[in-house]
JSON list of C-alpha atoms in Angstrom, two decimals:
[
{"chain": "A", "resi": 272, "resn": "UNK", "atom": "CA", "xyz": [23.72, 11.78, 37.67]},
{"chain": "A", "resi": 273, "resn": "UNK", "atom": "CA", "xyz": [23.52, 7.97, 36.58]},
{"chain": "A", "resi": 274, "resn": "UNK", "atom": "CA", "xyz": [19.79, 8.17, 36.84]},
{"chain": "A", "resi": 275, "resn": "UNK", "atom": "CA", "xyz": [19.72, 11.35, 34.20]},
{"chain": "A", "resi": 276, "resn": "UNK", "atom": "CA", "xyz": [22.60, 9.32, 32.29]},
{"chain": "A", "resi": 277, "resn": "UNK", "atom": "CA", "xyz": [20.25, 6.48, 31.96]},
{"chain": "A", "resi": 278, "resn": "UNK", "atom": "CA", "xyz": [17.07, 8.37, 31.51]},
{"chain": "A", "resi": 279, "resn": "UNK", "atom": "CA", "xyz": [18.94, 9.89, 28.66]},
{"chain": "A", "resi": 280, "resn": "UNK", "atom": "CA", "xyz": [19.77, 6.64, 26.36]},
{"chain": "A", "resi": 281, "resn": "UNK", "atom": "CA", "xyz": [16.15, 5.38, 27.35]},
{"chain": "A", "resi": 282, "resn": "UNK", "atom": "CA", "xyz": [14.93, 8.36, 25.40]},
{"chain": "A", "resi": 283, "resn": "UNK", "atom": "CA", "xyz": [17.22, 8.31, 22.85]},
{"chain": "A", "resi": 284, "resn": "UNK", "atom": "CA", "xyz": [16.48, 4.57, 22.52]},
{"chain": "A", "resi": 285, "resn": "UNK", "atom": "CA", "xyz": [12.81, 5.77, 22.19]},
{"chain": "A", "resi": 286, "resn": "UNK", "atom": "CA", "xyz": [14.06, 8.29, 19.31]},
{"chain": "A", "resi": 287, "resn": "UNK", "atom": "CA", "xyz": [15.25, 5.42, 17.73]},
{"chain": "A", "resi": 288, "resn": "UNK", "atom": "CA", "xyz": [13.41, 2.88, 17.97]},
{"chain": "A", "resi": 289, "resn": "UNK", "atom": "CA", "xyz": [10.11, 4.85, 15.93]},
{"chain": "A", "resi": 290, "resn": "UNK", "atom": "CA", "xyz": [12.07, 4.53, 12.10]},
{"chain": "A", "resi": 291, "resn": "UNK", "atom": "CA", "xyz": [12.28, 0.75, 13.15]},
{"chain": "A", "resi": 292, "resn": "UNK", "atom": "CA", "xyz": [9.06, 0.08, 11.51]},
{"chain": "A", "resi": 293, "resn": "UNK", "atom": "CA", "xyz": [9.74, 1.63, 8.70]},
{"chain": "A", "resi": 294, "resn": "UNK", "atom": "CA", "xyz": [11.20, -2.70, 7.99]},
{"chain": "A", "resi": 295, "resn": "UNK", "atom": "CA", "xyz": [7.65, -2.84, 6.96]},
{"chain": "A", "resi": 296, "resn": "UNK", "atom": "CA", "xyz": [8.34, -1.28, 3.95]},
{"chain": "A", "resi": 297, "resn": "UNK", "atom": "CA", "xyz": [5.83, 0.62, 1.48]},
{"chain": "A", "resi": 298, "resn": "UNK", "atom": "CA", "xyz": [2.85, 2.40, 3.24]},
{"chain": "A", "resi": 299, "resn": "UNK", "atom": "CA", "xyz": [4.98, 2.88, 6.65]},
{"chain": "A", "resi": 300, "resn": "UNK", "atom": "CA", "xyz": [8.07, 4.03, 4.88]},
{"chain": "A", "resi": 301, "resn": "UNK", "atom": "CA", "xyz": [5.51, 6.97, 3.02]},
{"chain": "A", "resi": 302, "resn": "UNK", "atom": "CA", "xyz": [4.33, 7.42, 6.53]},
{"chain": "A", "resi": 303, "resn": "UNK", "atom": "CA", "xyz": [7.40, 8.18, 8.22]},
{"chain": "A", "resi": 304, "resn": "UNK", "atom": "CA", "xyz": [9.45, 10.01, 5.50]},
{"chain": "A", "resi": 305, "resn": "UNK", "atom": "CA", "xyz": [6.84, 11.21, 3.06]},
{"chain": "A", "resi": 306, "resn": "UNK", "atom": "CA", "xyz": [8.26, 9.00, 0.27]},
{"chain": "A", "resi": 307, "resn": "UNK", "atom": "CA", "xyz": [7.35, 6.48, -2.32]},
{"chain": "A", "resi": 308, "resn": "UNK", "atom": "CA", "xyz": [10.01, 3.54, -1.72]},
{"chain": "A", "resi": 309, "resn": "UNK", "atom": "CA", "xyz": [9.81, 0.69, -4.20]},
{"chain": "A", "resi": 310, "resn": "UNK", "atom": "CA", "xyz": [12.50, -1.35, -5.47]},
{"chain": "A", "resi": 311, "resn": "UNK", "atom": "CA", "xyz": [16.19, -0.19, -4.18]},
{"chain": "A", "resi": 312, "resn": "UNK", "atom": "CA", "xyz": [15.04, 2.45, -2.62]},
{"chain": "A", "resi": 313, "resn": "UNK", "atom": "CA", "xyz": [12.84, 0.17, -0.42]},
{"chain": "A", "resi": 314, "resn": "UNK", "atom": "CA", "xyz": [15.75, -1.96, 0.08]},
{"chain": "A", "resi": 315, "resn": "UNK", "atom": "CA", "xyz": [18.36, 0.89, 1.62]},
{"chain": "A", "resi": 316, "resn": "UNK", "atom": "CA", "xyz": [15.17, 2.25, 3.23]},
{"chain": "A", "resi": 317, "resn": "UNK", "atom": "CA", "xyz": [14.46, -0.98, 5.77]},
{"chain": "A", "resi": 318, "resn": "UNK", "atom": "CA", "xyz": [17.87, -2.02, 5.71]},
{"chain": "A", "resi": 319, "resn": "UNK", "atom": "CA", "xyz": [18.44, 1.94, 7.58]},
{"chain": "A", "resi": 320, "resn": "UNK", "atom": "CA", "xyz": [15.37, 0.92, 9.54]},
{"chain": "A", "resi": 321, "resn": "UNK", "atom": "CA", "xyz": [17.38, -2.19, 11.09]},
{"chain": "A", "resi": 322, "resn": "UNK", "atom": "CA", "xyz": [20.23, 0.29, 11.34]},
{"chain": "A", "resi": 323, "resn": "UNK", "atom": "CA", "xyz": [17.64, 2.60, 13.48]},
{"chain": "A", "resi": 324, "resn": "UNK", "atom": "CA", "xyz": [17.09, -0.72, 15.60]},
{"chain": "A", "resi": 325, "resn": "UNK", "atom": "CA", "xyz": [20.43, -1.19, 16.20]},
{"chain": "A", "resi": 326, "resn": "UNK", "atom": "CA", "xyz": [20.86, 2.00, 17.82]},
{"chain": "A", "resi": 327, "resn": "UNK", "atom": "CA", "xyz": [18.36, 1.69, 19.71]},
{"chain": "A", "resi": 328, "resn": "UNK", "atom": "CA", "xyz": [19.63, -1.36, 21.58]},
{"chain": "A", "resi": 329, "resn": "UNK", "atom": "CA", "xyz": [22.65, 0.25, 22.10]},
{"chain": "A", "resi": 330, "resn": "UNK", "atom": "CA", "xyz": [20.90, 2.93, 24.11]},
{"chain": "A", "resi": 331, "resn": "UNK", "atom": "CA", "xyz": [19.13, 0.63, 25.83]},
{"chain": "A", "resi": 332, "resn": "UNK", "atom": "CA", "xyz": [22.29, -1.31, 26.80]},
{"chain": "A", "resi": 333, "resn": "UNK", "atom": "CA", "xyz": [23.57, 1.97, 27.42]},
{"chain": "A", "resi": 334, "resn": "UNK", "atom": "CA", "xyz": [21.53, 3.06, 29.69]},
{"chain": "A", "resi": 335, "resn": "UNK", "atom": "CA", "xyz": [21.96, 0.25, 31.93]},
{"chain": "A", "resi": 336, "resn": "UNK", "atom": "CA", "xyz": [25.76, -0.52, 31.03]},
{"chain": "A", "resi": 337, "resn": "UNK", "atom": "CA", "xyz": [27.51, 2.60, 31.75]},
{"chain": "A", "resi": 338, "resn": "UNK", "atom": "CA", "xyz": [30.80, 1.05, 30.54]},
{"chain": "A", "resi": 339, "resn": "UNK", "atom": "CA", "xyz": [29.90, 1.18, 27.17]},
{"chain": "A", "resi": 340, "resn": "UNK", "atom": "CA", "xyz": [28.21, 4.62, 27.18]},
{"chain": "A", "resi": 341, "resn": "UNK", "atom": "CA", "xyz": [30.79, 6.78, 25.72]},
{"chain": "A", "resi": 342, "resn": "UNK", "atom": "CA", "xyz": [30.75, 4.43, 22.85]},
{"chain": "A", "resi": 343, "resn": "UNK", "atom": "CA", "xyz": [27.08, 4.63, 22.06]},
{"chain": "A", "resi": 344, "resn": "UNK", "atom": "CA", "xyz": [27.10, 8.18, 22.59]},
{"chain": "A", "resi": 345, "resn": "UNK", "atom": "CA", "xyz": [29.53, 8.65, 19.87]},
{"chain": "A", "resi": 346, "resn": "UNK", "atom": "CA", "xyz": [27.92, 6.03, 17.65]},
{"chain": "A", "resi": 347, "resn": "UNK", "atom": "CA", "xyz": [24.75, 8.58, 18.08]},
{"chain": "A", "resi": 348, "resn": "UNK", "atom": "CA", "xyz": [26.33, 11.19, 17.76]},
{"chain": "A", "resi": 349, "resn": "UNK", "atom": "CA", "xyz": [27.63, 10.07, 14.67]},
{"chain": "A", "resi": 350, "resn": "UNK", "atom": "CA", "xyz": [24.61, 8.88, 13.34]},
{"chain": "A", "resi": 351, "resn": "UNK", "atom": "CA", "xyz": [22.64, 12.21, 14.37]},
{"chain": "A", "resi": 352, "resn": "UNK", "atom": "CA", "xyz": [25.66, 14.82, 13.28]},
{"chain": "A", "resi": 353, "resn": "UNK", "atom": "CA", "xyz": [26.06, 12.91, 9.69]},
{"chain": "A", "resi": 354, "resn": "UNK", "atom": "CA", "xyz": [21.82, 13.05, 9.12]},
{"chain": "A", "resi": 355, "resn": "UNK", "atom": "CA", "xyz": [21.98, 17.11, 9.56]},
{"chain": "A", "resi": 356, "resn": "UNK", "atom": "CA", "xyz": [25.04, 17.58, 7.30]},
{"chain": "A", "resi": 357, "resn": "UNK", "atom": "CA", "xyz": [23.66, 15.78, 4.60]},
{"chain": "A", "resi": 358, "resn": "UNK", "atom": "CA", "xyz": [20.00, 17.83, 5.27]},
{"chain": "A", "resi": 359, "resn": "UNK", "atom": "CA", "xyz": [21.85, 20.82, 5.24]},
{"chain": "A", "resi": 360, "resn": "UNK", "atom": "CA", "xyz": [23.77, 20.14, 2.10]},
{"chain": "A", "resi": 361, "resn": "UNK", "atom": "CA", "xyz": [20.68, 18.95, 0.28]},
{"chain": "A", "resi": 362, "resn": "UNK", "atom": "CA", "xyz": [18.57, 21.76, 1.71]},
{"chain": "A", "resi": 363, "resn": "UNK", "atom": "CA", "xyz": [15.52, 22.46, 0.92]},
{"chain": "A", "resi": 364, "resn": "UNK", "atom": "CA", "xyz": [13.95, 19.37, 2.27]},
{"chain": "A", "resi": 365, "resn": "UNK", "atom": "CA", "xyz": [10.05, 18.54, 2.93]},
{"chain": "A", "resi": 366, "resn": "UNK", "atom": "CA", "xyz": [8.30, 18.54, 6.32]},
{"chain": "A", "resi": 367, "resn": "UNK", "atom": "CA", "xyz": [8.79, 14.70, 7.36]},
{"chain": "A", "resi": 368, "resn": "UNK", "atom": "CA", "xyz": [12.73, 15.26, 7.24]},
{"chain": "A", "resi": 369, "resn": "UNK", "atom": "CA", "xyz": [12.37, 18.56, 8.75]},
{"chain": "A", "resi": 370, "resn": "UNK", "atom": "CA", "xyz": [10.95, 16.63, 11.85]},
{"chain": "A", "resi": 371, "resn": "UNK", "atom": "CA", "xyz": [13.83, 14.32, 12.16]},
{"chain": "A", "resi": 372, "resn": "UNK", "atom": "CA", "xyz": [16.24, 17.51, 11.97]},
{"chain": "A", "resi": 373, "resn": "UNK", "atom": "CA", "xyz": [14.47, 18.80, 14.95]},
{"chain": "A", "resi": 374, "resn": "UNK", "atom": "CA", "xyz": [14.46, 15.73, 16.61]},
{"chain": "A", "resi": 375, "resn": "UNK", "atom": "CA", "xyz": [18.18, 15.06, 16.09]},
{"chain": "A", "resi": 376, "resn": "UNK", "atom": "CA", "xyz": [19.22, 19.01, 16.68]},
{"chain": "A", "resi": 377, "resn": "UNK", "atom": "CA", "xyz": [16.73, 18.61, 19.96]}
]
């Protein structure tokens, strides 16, 4: 069991960590959301790509910390459950967000 516990935050630290270069801005936030992010838009959209980061060291930690796993799991969880609301509730929504709904109902 703490093998599969840790085996899980390593992959959701993987999950994570891909939106992290969207803190290039422009071309990779087009690539990984299908949008055209200039000005303040840029600016929330790298600022949620350090966000994304941060999550992803807390799985990492996780995974090898088990003493602070049942706060990262709700801090993903979190993270994951607010994402599909908002989808949802803005529904219909293009192909690259429909791949992070899989992802975070996956």
């Amino acid at each position: 069991m703490k093998i599969l516990s840790m085996l899980i935050f390593v992959g959701l630290a993987l999950i994570h960590i891909l939106p992290l270069s969207g803190v290039l801005g422009g071309e990779r936030l087009r690539d990984l959301y299908g949008i055209q992010a200039q000005g303040d838009l840029s600016i929330l959209m790298r600022h949620r790509a350090v966000l994304f980061g941060l999550l992803s060291l807390i799985s990492v930690l996780a995974a090898f910390k088990p003493e602070i796993r049942s706060v990262a799991a709700l801090l993903l969880g979190l993270s994951m459950a607010s994402f599909l609301v908002l989808a949802f509730l803005e529904a219909p929504f293009g192909a690259p967000i429909r791949k992070i709904v899989v992802a975070d109902i996956v």
